[in-house]
Coordinates of C-alpha atoms in Angstrom, one line a residue:
Chain A
M281 CA -6.1 -17.4 -25.2
R282 CA -5.7 -13.7 -27.4
I283 CA -5.7 -10.9 -24.8
E284 CA -5.2 -7.1 -25.3
T285 CA -3.2 -5.3 -22.4
V286 CA -4.8 -2.6 -21.7
S287 CA -2.6 -0.3 -19.9
T288 CA 1.1 -1.8 -18.0
A289 CA 3.0 0.4 -14.9
R290 CA 5.9 -0.4 -13.5
S291 CA 5.4 -0.6 -10.0
F292 CA 7.5 -1.5 -6.7
G293 CA 10.4 -2.8 -8.9
G294 CA 7.2 -5.8 -10.9
V295 CA 4.9 -4.6 -13.3
Q296 CA 1.1 -3.8 -12.5
G297 CA -1.4 -4.7 -15.9
V298 CA -4.5 -3.9 -16.8
Y299 CA -5.2 -7.0 -19.2
R300 CA -9.2 -8.0 -22.3
H301 CA -10.1 -10.8 -23.3
K302 CA -13.4 -12.1 -24.9
S303 CA -14.2 -14.8 -22.4
R304 CA -16.8 -18.0 -23.7
E305 CA -17.6 -18.5 -20.4
T306 CA -19.4 -15.1 -20.0
G307 CA -19.8 -14.0 -23.4
T308 CA -18.8 -11.0 -23.4
D309 CA -14.5 -8.7 -23.1
M310 CA -14.0 -9.7 -19.7
V311 CA -11.2 -7.1 -17.5
F312 CA -8.6 -8.2 -15.2
S313 CA -5.5 -6.6 -14.2
V314 CA -2.1 -9.3 -12.7
Y315 CA 0.6 -7.6 -10.9
L316 CA 4.4 -9.8 -11.7
P317 CA 6.5 -9.4 -8.5
P318 CA 9.9 -8.1 -10.1
Q319 CA 10.4 -12.6 -9.3
A320 CA 8.4 -13.6 -12.3
E321 CA 11.0 -12.5 -14.6
A322 CA 13.8 -16.0 -14.2
G323 CA 10.4 -17.7 -14.0
P324 CA 6.9 -18.8 -12.6
C325 CA 5.9 -17.2 -9.0
P326 CA 2.5 -18.7 -6.9
V327 CA -0.9 -16.6 -7.8
V328 CA -2.8 -14.9 -5.3
W329 CA -6.2 -14.4 -6.3
F330 CA -8.6 -11.3 -5.4
L331 CA -12.3 -11.2 -5.5
S332 CA -13.5 -7.0 -5.1
G333 CA -16.5 -6.4 -3.6
L334 CA -19.9 -5.0 -4.5
T335 CA -19.7 -2.0 -7.5
C336 CA -16.7 -1.9 -7.4
T337 CA -14.4 -3.6 -10.7
H338 CA -10.3 -4.6 -11.7
A339 CA -9.2 -1.5 -10.9
N340 CA -10.6 -0.6 -7.3
V341 CA -8.2 -3.4 -5.6
T342 CA -5.8 -2.7 -7.8
E343 CA -5.1 1.1 -7.0
K344 CA -6.5 1.1 -3.5
G345 CA -5.6 -2.9 -1.8
Q346 CA -1.5 -1.7 -1.5
F347 CA -0.3 -5.0 -2.7
Q348 CA 2.0 -4.8 -5.1
R349 CA 5.0 -3.5 -2.2
T350 CA 4.7 -7.3 -0.5
C351 CA 3.9 -8.8 -3.6
A352 CA 7.3 -7.6 -4.6
E353 CA 9.3 -9.2 -2.1
L354 CA 7.2 -12.3 -1.5
G355 CA 7.9 -13.1 -5.3
L356 CA 3.8 -13.0 -5.1
I357 CA 1.1 -12.5 -8.6
L358 CA -2.0 -11.1 -8.1
V359 CA -4.9 -11.6 -10.2
A360 CA -7.6 -9.3 -9.6
P361 CA -10.6 -10.2 -11.8
D362 CA -13.5 -8.7 -12.6
T363 CA -17.7 -9.3 -10.4
S364 CA -19.6 -9.3 -13.5
P365 CA -19.9 -9.5 -16.7
R366 CA -20.6 -6.5 -18.3
G367 CA -20.9 -4.9 -22.3
E368 CA -23.6 -4.8 -24.5
G369 CA -27.0 -6.7 -24.1
V370 CA -26.1 -7.3 -20.7
S371 CA -28.3 -7.1 -18.1
D372 CA -28.5 -5.2 -15.2
D373 CA -30.8 -4.9 -12.5
P374 CA -33.7 -3.0 -13.6
E375 CA -34.0 -0.4 -11.2
G376 CA -30.0 0.1 -11.4
A377 CA -29.8 -1.1 -8.2
Y378 CA -26.1 -1.2 -6.5
D379 CA -26.2 -4.9 -5.8
F380 CA -27.7 -7.1 -8.4
G381 CA -26.4 -7.0 -11.7
L382 CA -23.7 -4.8 -13.1
G383 CA -20.7 -5.4 -10.8
A384 CA -22.4 -8.0 -8.4
G385 CA -22.1 -10.8 -9.8
F386 CA -21.6 -12.8 -7.1
Y387 CA -19.2 -15.4 -8.6
L388 CA -21.9 -17.2 -9.1
D389 CA -23.4 -19.3 -13.0
A390 CA -27.2 -18.3 -12.3
T391 CA -29.7 -20.0 -13.6
Q392 CA -32.7 -18.1 -14.5
P393 CA -33.7 -15.7 -17.5
P394 CA -32.0 -12.9 -18.7
W395 CA -29.1 -13.7 -16.0
A396 CA -28.2 -17.1 -17.4
A397 CA -27.4 -15.3 -20.3
N398 CA -23.9 -13.8 -18.9
Y399 CA -23.7 -14.2 -15.0
R400 CA -21.2 -16.9 -15.5
M401 CA -18.8 -15.8 -13.0
E402 CA -17.6 -19.0 -11.5
S403 CA -17.3 -20.7 -14.6
Y404 CA -15.0 -18.0 -15.6
L405 CA -13.6 -18.0 -12.9
V406 CA -12.8 -21.9 -11.9
Q407 CA -12.7 -23.2 -16.1
E408 CA -11.8 -19.9 -17.3
L409 CA -9.5 -17.3 -16.3
P410 CA -6.9 -19.7 -15.4
D411 CA -6.2 -21.4 -18.8
V412 CA -5.7 -17.0 -19.6
L413 CA -3.9 -16.9 -17.2
A414 CA -1.3 -19.5 -17.6
A415 CA -0.7 -19.5 -21.4
N416 CA -0.2 -15.6 -21.2
F417 CA 2.2 -14.7 -17.4
P418 CA 4.3 -17.1 -15.4
V419 CA 1.7 -18.6 -13.3
D420 CA 2.5 -21.5 -11.2
M421 CA -0.3 -22.9 -11.5
A422 CA 0.5 -25.5 -8.8
R423 CA 0.8 -22.3 -6.3
E424 CA -2.8 -20.2 -6.2
A425 CA -3.8 -18.5 -3.0
I426 CA -7.4 -16.9 -3.3
T427 CA -8.5 -13.5 -1.6
G428 CA -11.3 -10.9 -1.6
H429 CA -13.1 -8.6 -0.2
S430 CA -17.4 -8.4 0.8
M431 CA -19.1 -10.3 -1.6
G432 CA -15.6 -11.1 -2.8
G433 CA -14.6 -12.8 0.0
H434 CA -17.4 -15.2 0.0
G435 CA -16.7 -15.6 -3.8
A436 CA -12.6 -16.4 -2.0
L437 CA -15.1 -19.4 0.4
T438 CA -17.0 -20.7 -2.1
L439 CA -14.8 -21.3 -4.8
A440 CA -12.3 -22.6 -2.5
L441 CA -14.8 -25.0 -0.1
K442 CA -15.5 -25.3 -4.1
N443 CA -13.0 -27.0 -5.0
P444 CA -10.4 -29.0 -2.9
G445 CA -7.3 -28.7 -3.5
R446 CA -7.2 -26.2 -6.4
W447 CA -7.0 -22.5 -3.5
R448 CA -4.0 -24.4 -1.0
S449 CA -4.5 -21.4 0.6
V450 CA -7.8 -19.1 1.8
S451 CA -8.8 -16.0 3.5
A452 CA -11.1 -12.8 2.8
F453 CA -11.3 -9.0 4.2
A454 CA -15.4 -9.0 5.7
P455 CA -17.3 -11.4 3.5
I456 CA -20.5 -12.2 3.5
S457 CA -20.7 -14.8 6.3
S458 CA -24.1 -16.6 4.4
P459 CA -25.8 -14.7 1.3
M460 CA -28.9 -16.8 2.3
R461 CA -29.8 -15.0 5.3
C462 CA -28.7 -11.5 4.9
P463 CA -29.9 -9.0 2.3
W464 CA -27.5 -8.4 0.4
G465 CA -27.9 -11.8 -0.7
E466 CA -31.0 -12.4 0.0
K467 CA -31.7 -11.1 -3.2
A468 CA -29.3 -11.5 -5.1
L469 CA -29.5 -15.7 -5.0
A470 CA -33.4 -15.2 -6.0
G471 CA -32.8 -13.5 -8.4
Y472 CA -30.0 -15.2 -10.5
L473 CA -30.9 -19.1 -9.2
G474 CA -34.7 -18.9 -8.7
R475 CA -36.9 -19.8 -5.7
D476 CA -35.2 -22.8 -4.8
E477 CA -33.1 -22.7 -1.8
A478 CA -31.5 -26.0 -2.5
A479 CA -29.0 -24.6 -5.3
W480 CA -28.6 -21.3 -3.0
R481 CA -26.8 -23.7 -1.1
R482 CA -24.3 -24.2 -3.0
Y483 CA -23.4 -20.8 -3.4
D484 CA -23.5 -20.3 0.5
A485 CA -20.5 -20.5 2.5
T486 CA -21.3 -21.6 5.6
A487 CA -23.8 -23.6 3.6
L488 CA -20.7 -25.7 2.0
I489 CA -19.6 -26.6 5.2
E490 CA -22.6 -27.3 6.8
D491 CA -22.4 -29.9 4.4
G492 CA -19.8 -30.9 4.7
A493 CA -16.9 -29.3 2.6
R494 CA -13.6 -28.5 4.2
L495 CA -11.0 -26.1 4.0
D496 CA -7.5 -26.2 5.8
H497 CA -7.4 -23.4 7.2
L498 CA -9.1 -19.9 6.9
L499 CA -7.5 -16.3 8.2
V500 CA -9.9 -13.4 8.0
D501 CA -9.8 -10.1 9.1
Q502 CA -13.4 -7.7 10.1
G503 CA -13.1 -3.6 11.3
E504 CA -15.9 -3.7 13.7
A505 CA -16.7 0.3 12.5
D506 CA -18.0 -2.3 9.6
G507 CA -21.2 -1.1 8.5
V508 CA -22.8 -3.3 7.0
L509 CA -21.5 -5.9 9.2
K510 CA -24.7 -6.8 11.5
T511 CA -26.6 -6.5 8.6
Q512 CA -24.9 -7.9 5.7
L513 CA -21.8 -10.2 7.0
K514 CA -22.2 -12.0 10.0
P515 CA -19.0 -13.6 10.9
E516 CA -20.7 -15.2 13.5
L517 CA -22.4 -16.9 11.2
L518 CA -19.1 -18.5 9.3
A519 CA -17.8 -18.6 13.4
Q520 CA -20.0 -21.3 13.7
A521 CA -20.0 -23.3 11.2
C522 CA -16.0 -23.5 11.0
E523 CA -15.8 -25.0 15.1
A524 CA -18.8 -27.1 14.4
A525 CA -17.0 -28.9 11.2
G526 CA -13.3 -28.9 12.7
I527 CA -11.9 -25.6 10.2
P528 CA -9.5 -23.6 11.7
L529 CA -10.5 -20.2 11.5
T530 CA -8.7 -16.9 12.9
L531 CA -11.0 -14.2 12.8
R532 CA -9.7 -11.1 13.7
M533 CA -12.3 -7.7 14.5
Q534 CA -10.1 -4.9 14.4
P535 CA -11.2 -2.5 16.6
G536 CA -12.7 1.4 15.3
Y537 CA -11.8 -0.5 10.9
D538 CA -14.7 0.1 8.3
H539 CA -15.1 -1.3 5.2
S540 CA -13.5 0.2 3.2
Y541 CA -10.0 -0.3 1.5
Y542 CA -8.5 2.1 3.6
F543 CA -9.6 -1.0 6.0
V544 CA -8.4 -4.4 2.8
S545 CA -5.5 -2.5 2.5
T546 CA -4.3 -1.5 5.9
F547 CA -3.9 -6.1 6.8
M548 CA -2.9 -6.7 3.3
A549 CA 0.4 -7.6 3.9
D550 CA -1.2 -9.8 6.6
H551 CA -3.0 -12.0 3.7
L552 CA -0.2 -11.9 1.6
R553 CA 2.4 -13.3 3.8
W554 CA -0.6 -15.7 5.4
H555 CA -0.9 -17.4 1.6
A556 CA 2.6 -17.1 1.2
E557 CA 3.8 -19.5 4.3
R558 CA 1.5 -21.8 3.3
L559 CA 2.0 -21.1 -0.7
A560 CA 5.9 -22.4 -0.2
G561 CA 6.0 -26.4 0.9
P562 CA 5.1 -28.8 -1.5
A563 CA 1.9 -28.5 -3.4
S564 CA -0.1 -30.8 -1.8
G565 CA -0.1 -35.1 -3.3
S566 CA 2.8 -34.0 -4.5
Chain B
M109 CA -11.0 28.2 10.8
R110 CA -14.1 26.1 11.7
I111 CA -14.2 22.5 9.2
E112 CA -16.5 20.0 8.9
T113 CA -15.6 16.6 8.3
V114 CA -16.2 15.0 5.1
S115 CA -15.2 11.3 5.7
T116 CA -12.3 9.5 8.3
A117 CA -11.4 6.0 7.6
R118 CA -9.3 3.9 10.4
S119 CA -6.1 2.9 8.4
F120 CA -2.6 1.4 9.5
G121 CA -3.9 2.3 13.0
G122 CA -4.2 5.9 12.5
V123 CA -7.0 7.8 11.3
Q124 CA -7.2 8.8 7.2
G125 CA -9.6 12.0 7.1
V126 CA -11.2 14.2 4.4
Y127 CA -12.1 18.0 5.7
R128 CA -13.9 21.1 4.0
H129 CA -13.8 24.7 5.1
K130 CA -14.5 27.9 4.1
S131 CA -11.1 29.4 2.7
R132 CA -10.6 33.1 2.8
E133 CA -8.4 33.7 0.3
T134 CA -9.8 30.9 -2.8
G135 CA -13.8 32.5 -1.4
T136 CA -14.7 28.5 -2.4
D137 CA -15.1 25.9 0.1
M138 CA -11.1 23.9 -0.4
V139 CA -11.7 20.3 1.0
F140 CA -7.7 18.7 1.9
S141 CA -7.3 15.1 3.4
V142 CA -4.6 14.5 6.3
Y143 CA -3.8 10.9 7.7
L144 CA -3.3 10.8 11.6
P145 CA -0.4 8.2 12.1
P146 CA -1.0 6.0 15.6
Q147 CA 1.7 8.2 17.0
A148 CA -0.2 11.2 17.3
E149 CA -2.9 9.8 20.0
A150 CA -0.6 10.4 21.8
G151 CA 0.9 14.1 20.9
P152 CA 2.0 16.6 17.6
C153 CA 3.9 14.9 14.5
P154 CA 5.7 15.9 12.0
V155 CA 4.2 16.9 9.0
V156 CA 5.0 16.1 5.2
W157 CA 2.9 18.4 3.0
F158 CA 2.1 16.6 -1.1
L159 CA 0.8 18.8 -3.7
S160 CA -0.7 17.1 -5.8
G161 CA -0.2 17.1 -10.0
L162 CA -2.6 18.1 -12.8
T163 CA -6.3 17.0 -12.6
C164 CA -6.5 16.0 -9.4
T165 CA -7.5 16.2 -6.3
H166 CA -6.8 16.1 -2.6
A167 CA -8.2 12.4 -3.3
N168 CA -5.4 10.6 -6.5
V169 CA -2.6 10.7 -3.8
T170 CA -4.9 9.8 -0.7
E171 CA -6.0 6.6 -2.4
K172 CA -3.0 5.1 -4.6
G173 CA -0.1 7.3 -2.4
Q174 CA 0.7 4.3 -0.7
F175 CA 2.2 6.7 2.5
Q176 CA -0.3 5.5 4.8
R177 CA 2.4 3.0 6.2
T178 CA 4.8 4.8 5.9
C179 CA 3.3 7.5 7.8
A180 CA 2.1 5.5 10.6
E181 CA 5.9 3.5 10.8
L182 CA 7.2 6.9 11.2
G183 CA 5.4 9.0 13.2
L184 CA 4.1 11.4 10.2
I185 CA 1.6 13.2 9.4
L186 CA 0.2 13.1 6.1
V187 CA -1.8 16.4 4.2
A188 CA -3.5 16.3 0.8
P189 CA -4.6 20.1 -0.4
D190 CA -6.3 20.2 -3.6
T191 CA -4.6 21.7 -6.6
S192 CA -7.2 24.9 -7.4
P193 CA -10.0 26.8 -6.4
R194 CA -13.4 25.3 -7.4
G195 CA -17.2 25.4 -7.0
E196 CA -19.7 27.6 -8.3
G197 CA -18.4 30.8 -9.8
V198 CA -15.1 29.8 -10.2
S199 CA -13.3 30.2 -13.3
D200 CA -11.8 27.7 -15.7
D201 CA -10.6 26.3 -18.6
P202 CA -12.9 28.1 -21.7
E203 CA -12.1 25.0 -23.4
G204 CA -11.9 23.1 -20.5
A205 CA -8.9 21.8 -20.8
Y206 CA -6.8 20.3 -18.1
D207 CA -4.1 22.4 -18.1
F208 CA -5.5 25.4 -17.1
G209 CA -8.0 26.4 -14.6
L210 CA -9.9 23.9 -12.3
G211 CA -7.3 20.8 -11.3
A212 CA -4.5 23.6 -12.4
G213 CA -3.7 26.3 -9.5
F214 CA 0.3 25.4 -9.9
Y215 CA 0.4 27.0 -7.0
L216 CA 0.8 30.3 -7.2
D217 CA -1.9 33.4 -7.0
A218 CA -2.8 34.5 -10.0
T219 CA -2.6 38.2 -10.9
Q220 CA -5.0 39.2 -14.3
P221 CA -8.6 38.7 -14.7
P222 CA -10.5 36.3 -13.5
W223 CA -8.6 33.8 -12.0
A224 CA -6.9 37.0 -9.8
A225 CA -10.1 36.4 -8.2
N226 CA -10.5 32.6 -7.0
Y227 CA -6.8 31.3 -8.3
R228 CA -4.3 32.0 -4.9
M229 CA -3.4 28.9 -3.6
E230 CA 0.0 30.0 -3.1
S231 CA -1.1 32.4 0.1
Y232 CA -3.6 29.6 0.6
L233 CA -1.2 26.8 1.0
V234 CA 0.9 29.4 2.3
Q235 CA -1.0 31.6 5.2
E236 CA -4.5 29.7 5.8
L237 CA -4.5 26.0 5.7
P238 CA -1.7 25.8 8.5
D239 CA -3.1 28.1 10.5
V240 CA -6.3 25.8 10.2
L241 CA -4.3 23.1 10.9
A242 CA -2.9 24.1 13.9
A243 CA -6.3 24.8 14.6
N244 CA -7.9 21.1 15.0
F245 CA -4.5 18.5 14.1
P246 CA -2.0 17.6 16.4
V247 CA 0.1 19.1 14.2
D248 CA 3.6 20.1 15.0
M249 CA 4.1 22.8 13.0
A250 CA 8.0 23.3 13.8
R251 CA 9.0 20.6 12.0
E252 CA 7.0 20.7 8.4
A253 CA 8.2 18.4 4.7
I254 CA 7.2 19.7 1.4
T255 CA 6.3 17.0 -1.4
G256 CA 4.7 16.8 -4.5
H257 CA 4.2 14.7 -8.7
S258 CA 4.5 16.8 -10.8
M259 CA 2.7 20.9 -10.6
G260 CA 2.5 19.8 -7.6
G261 CA 6.4 18.4 -7.5
H262 CA 6.9 21.6 -8.7
G263 CA 5.0 23.4 -6.4
A264 CA 6.5 21.7 -3.3
L265 CA 9.9 23.3 -4.8
T266 CA 8.7 27.0 -5.6
L267 CA 7.1 27.6 -1.7
A268 CA 10.2 25.6 -0.1
L269 CA 12.2 28.7 -1.9
K270 CA 10.4 31.0 -1.3
N271 CA 10.3 30.5 1.9
P272 CA 13.6 29.5 3.4
G273 CA 12.9 28.2 6.9
R274 CA 9.4 26.8 6.6
W275 CA 9.6 23.2 5.1
R276 CA 12.8 21.6 6.7
S277 CA 13.7 19.6 4.2
V278 CA 11.9 19.2 0.5
S279 CA 12.1 16.9 -2.5
A280 CA 9.5 16.1 -5.4
F281 CA 8.4 13.3 -7.2
A282 CA 8.9 13.8 -10.9
P283 CA 8.2 18.0 -11.2
I284 CA 8.2 20.4 -13.4
S285 CA 11.2 22.2 -13.2
S286 CA 11.0 25.1 -15.3
P287 CA 7.9 26.6 -15.7
M288 CA 9.1 29.3 -18.1
R289 CA 10.1 26.8 -20.6
C290 CA 7.9 23.9 -20.9
P291 CA 4.5 24.2 -23.2
W292 CA 2.2 23.4 -19.8
G293 CA 3.7 26.2 -17.5
E294 CA 3.3 28.4 -20.5
K295 CA -0.1 28.6 -21.0
A296 CA -0.3 28.4 -16.6
L297 CA 2.1 31.9 -16.1
A298 CA 0.7 34.1 -18.6
G299 CA -3.5 33.1 -18.0
Y300 CA -2.3 33.6 -14.7
L301 CA 0.3 35.9 -14.9
G302 CA 0.0 38.0 -17.7
R303 CA 3.0 38.6 -19.6
D304 CA 5.7 39.7 -17.8
E305 CA 8.3 37.5 -17.5
A306 CA 9.5 39.1 -14.5
A307 CA 7.2 37.8 -12.8
W308 CA 6.9 34.3 -14.0
R309 CA 10.6 34.1 -12.6
R310 CA 9.4 34.2 -9.0
Y311 CA 7.1 30.7 -9.9
D312 CA 9.6 28.8 -11.9
A313 CA 12.0 27.0 -9.3
T314 CA 14.7 27.2 -11.7
A315 CA 14.7 30.3 -12.1
L316 CA 14.5 30.8 -8.7
I317 CA 17.6 29.6 -7.9
E318 CA 19.6 31.2 -10.3
D319 CA 18.4 33.8 -8.9
G320 CA 20.1 33.5 -5.2
A321 CA 17.0 30.5 -3.7
R322 CA 18.7 28.2 -1.6
L323 CA 17.1 24.6 -0.5
D324 CA 19.7 21.7 2.3
H325 CA 19.0 19.4 0.6
L326 CA 16.2 18.3 -2.0
L327 CA 15.3 14.2 -2.9
V328 CA 13.3 13.8 -6.9
D329 CA 12.2 10.8 -8.4
Q330 CA 12.0 11.2 -12.0
G331 CA 11.2 7.6 -14.2
E332 CA 13.1 7.4 -17.6
A333 CA 9.6 6.2 -19.2
D334 CA 7.3 9.0 -18.4
G335 CA 5.6 11.1 -21.1
V336 CA 6.0 14.5 -20.8
L337 CA 9.9 13.8 -19.2
K338 CA 11.2 15.7 -22.2
T339 CA 8.5 18.0 -22.7
Q340 CA 7.7 19.1 -19.8
L341 CA 9.4 18.4 -16.7
K342 CA 13.2 19.0 -18.2
P343 CA 14.7 17.6 -14.9
E344 CA 18.5 18.1 -16.5
L345 CA 17.5 22.6 -16.0
L346 CA 17.3 22.2 -12.2
A347 CA 20.4 19.8 -12.2
Q348 CA 22.3 22.3 -14.0
A349 CA 20.9 24.5 -11.5
C350 CA 20.8 22.7 -8.1
E351 CA 24.9 22.4 -9.6
A352 CA 25.7 25.9 -10.5
A353 CA 24.2 27.1 -6.8
G354 CA 25.3 24.9 -4.6
I355 CA 21.9 22.8 -3.7
P356 CA 23.3 19.2 -2.8
L357 CA 20.4 17.1 -5.4
T358 CA 19.8 13.9 -5.7
L359 CA 18.0 13.3 -8.5
R360 CA 17.2 8.9 -9.0
M361 CA 16.3 8.4 -12.4
Q362 CA 14.3 4.8 -12.8
P363 CA 13.9 3.6 -15.3
G364 CA 10.8 2.1 -17.0
Y365 CA 9.3 4.0 -14.4
D366 CA 6.1 6.0 -15.7
H367 CA 4.3 9.3 -14.3
S368 CA 1.8 6.9 -12.8
Y369 CA 1.0 7.4 -9.3
Y370 CA 2.3 3.4 -9.2
F371 CA 5.6 5.1 -10.0
V372 CA 4.6 7.5 -7.4
S373 CA 3.6 4.8 -4.2
T374 CA 6.6 3.4 -5.2
F375 CA 9.6 5.4 -4.0
M376 CA 6.8 6.9 -1.1
A377 CA 8.1 5.0 1.1
D378 CA 12.0 6.6 0.5
H379 CA 10.7 10.4 0.1
L380 CA 8.5 10.2 3.3
R381 CA 12.8 8.5 5.4
W382 CA 14.5 11.3 3.9
H383 CA 12.1 13.5 5.3
A384 CA 12.1 11.5 8.8
E385 CA 15.5 11.7 9.0
R386 CA 15.4 15.6 8.4
L387 CA 12.8 16.1 10.6
A388 CA 13.9 14.8 13.3
G389 CA 17.0 17.0 14.6
P390 CA 16.1 20.5 16.7
A391 CA 14.7 23.0 14.2
S392 CA 17.0 25.8 13.5
G393 CA 17.2 28.3 14.8
S394 CA 16.2 26.7 18.3

C-alpha cells in the first residue's frame, strides 16, 4: 500500500497530486492522479473515478479536464488511473498501434499470452487501487461514482455493470457502446481475450445489459461532430439496450462537439453535479 | 493577413481555434490560439491577450488555463500568441537552454545578431497580430485587456506600460518584476539587447514605471510556494515601484500555490472578471 508522491500542486484551494505505486495486479509501477478538494482537510469525501481513453495516461484529464473547480465546489475527490500497464517488459502492439497495448488496456483482465502477464486493469481497478486509495487518502469509499471518456467511458460502464452497488452513480463522455461491434473493440477483445466471443460479452457494456446487468441511472454526453461517432462509438446500440432493459439513460447529443478534451471539459461540471447529487444520500443498503 | 486554420473545437458553446500565419515581423510562420465565446456569433467581443512564460507555446494556456468557461460566461475573446519565433533558420540558445532563444522571446525586439533577424516579438504583438485579428475575427479592438504568466506576465506589463490607452486593463500571474535584476532577465536582456543597460530599461516593467510610465490599475496574483519567487520574480520590486508612482496595485500573495498552470487556472476566472469589468465601460477618449 506504499505510494510515492510524483508531484503535488495547490489547485482551487485543494491539492492536485500524482502518485506512483508497485501494483501486484499488473506487476508494474502504476501512476495515478488524485484531486483532493479543500473539504478533504476536514474529513473523508466522496470519490469520482475518471477512466481515460485510448493513448491517454492519468495526465490528460488531470491537465485538460477542468474538473478541479467543480470538485472544489462540491467536495469531490477525483481519481484518474492510467489506461494500461507500462514499463520494461510490458508487451505492446507489435506495430506500435495506438489502439492496442500500451495506452489501450480496455479495463479488462487479459487471458491471452503475452498480454495476460500484465494487462490486468479490471482487477487493478476493482481490487487493488481502492485499497491503495483507502490507505492513503481521505476517501469515503461508501460514496463512489465512476465516469470516463471513449474507451474509458466504456470501462466505466462495464465496471459499474459488473459490480452492482460499488459505484452509486455512473456517467460517460462519448463512450464506446459495444466493443464487439466496432473495429477498436474487435481488435482489443480478440487480442486480449482470444476468439471466444462468450468471453467478449463480459467486457461489452451493451452485451452486459442484454445479459441482465443493470444500472440505476446513466448520463452520457456525445458530441455530434465526433469523428468516430458512427464507426466506433455507436451510442444507438447503448440506447437500444438501455431502452429494452428499462435503464433510465440520459443521452445528450451535443451539436458541434468533437471527441477532444474541449468536449469533455465543457460538460465535466454537469457530470460532477450529477454524481454529487447521487452520492449525497445515504448509501444503498445502509 | 491570410491565416490558416490549424484546428478548431467547440468548447463551452464557443470555438477554441489554433491558427498559423506568415509573420512579416519575425520572418517566420507564427501560431496563435483564439477562443471565441458564443457571444461572438452575434457581433464583436472584447479581447483578452494572454502572454505565456518560458518554454511555453500558445498551447499551454489553451489546454491548461481553464479560461473557456469564464470567457463564455463573460463574452470575452482570449488570444494566446507564441513566446518566440520558431522554425528553420531561427537562432536558438547555443546550449539549448530553456531560458533564452526558442520559447523565451521576452516580448522584445532584439537588436543584437543573430537574434535581431527574427526575435521581434514586441513589434509582432503591437503592430502585426492586432491587424491579423481584426481582419479575421469578430474582435472589438477598442476593448482590449492583457495578462500573462511569468515571462509573459512581465511582457503584459511592459507592453501595457509602453502603449498607453491600448490595453484598458492589465493583470499578471507570477510576473517577473524586473528582468534587469534577476538571472533570467539579465541573460535575456544582455543576449537580445547587448550590454547597454539604458536599452534594458525599456524592457523592464519596474524601470519603465520608475521612468514615468503608468497604468490605471494592476492585478497581480503570486503563489507563495512558487520556486522562483525570490530568485527571479521578486514582486516586492514591482510593488515598490507602483507605490512610489501611485499606481493602484492589487497584489495577492496566494498561500501554497506554485508556478504551474494549476496556480494560473485557479485564479484565471478572477482575472477575467477583473478585465471584463474594466472593459465594460465606454472606451477612454470616446
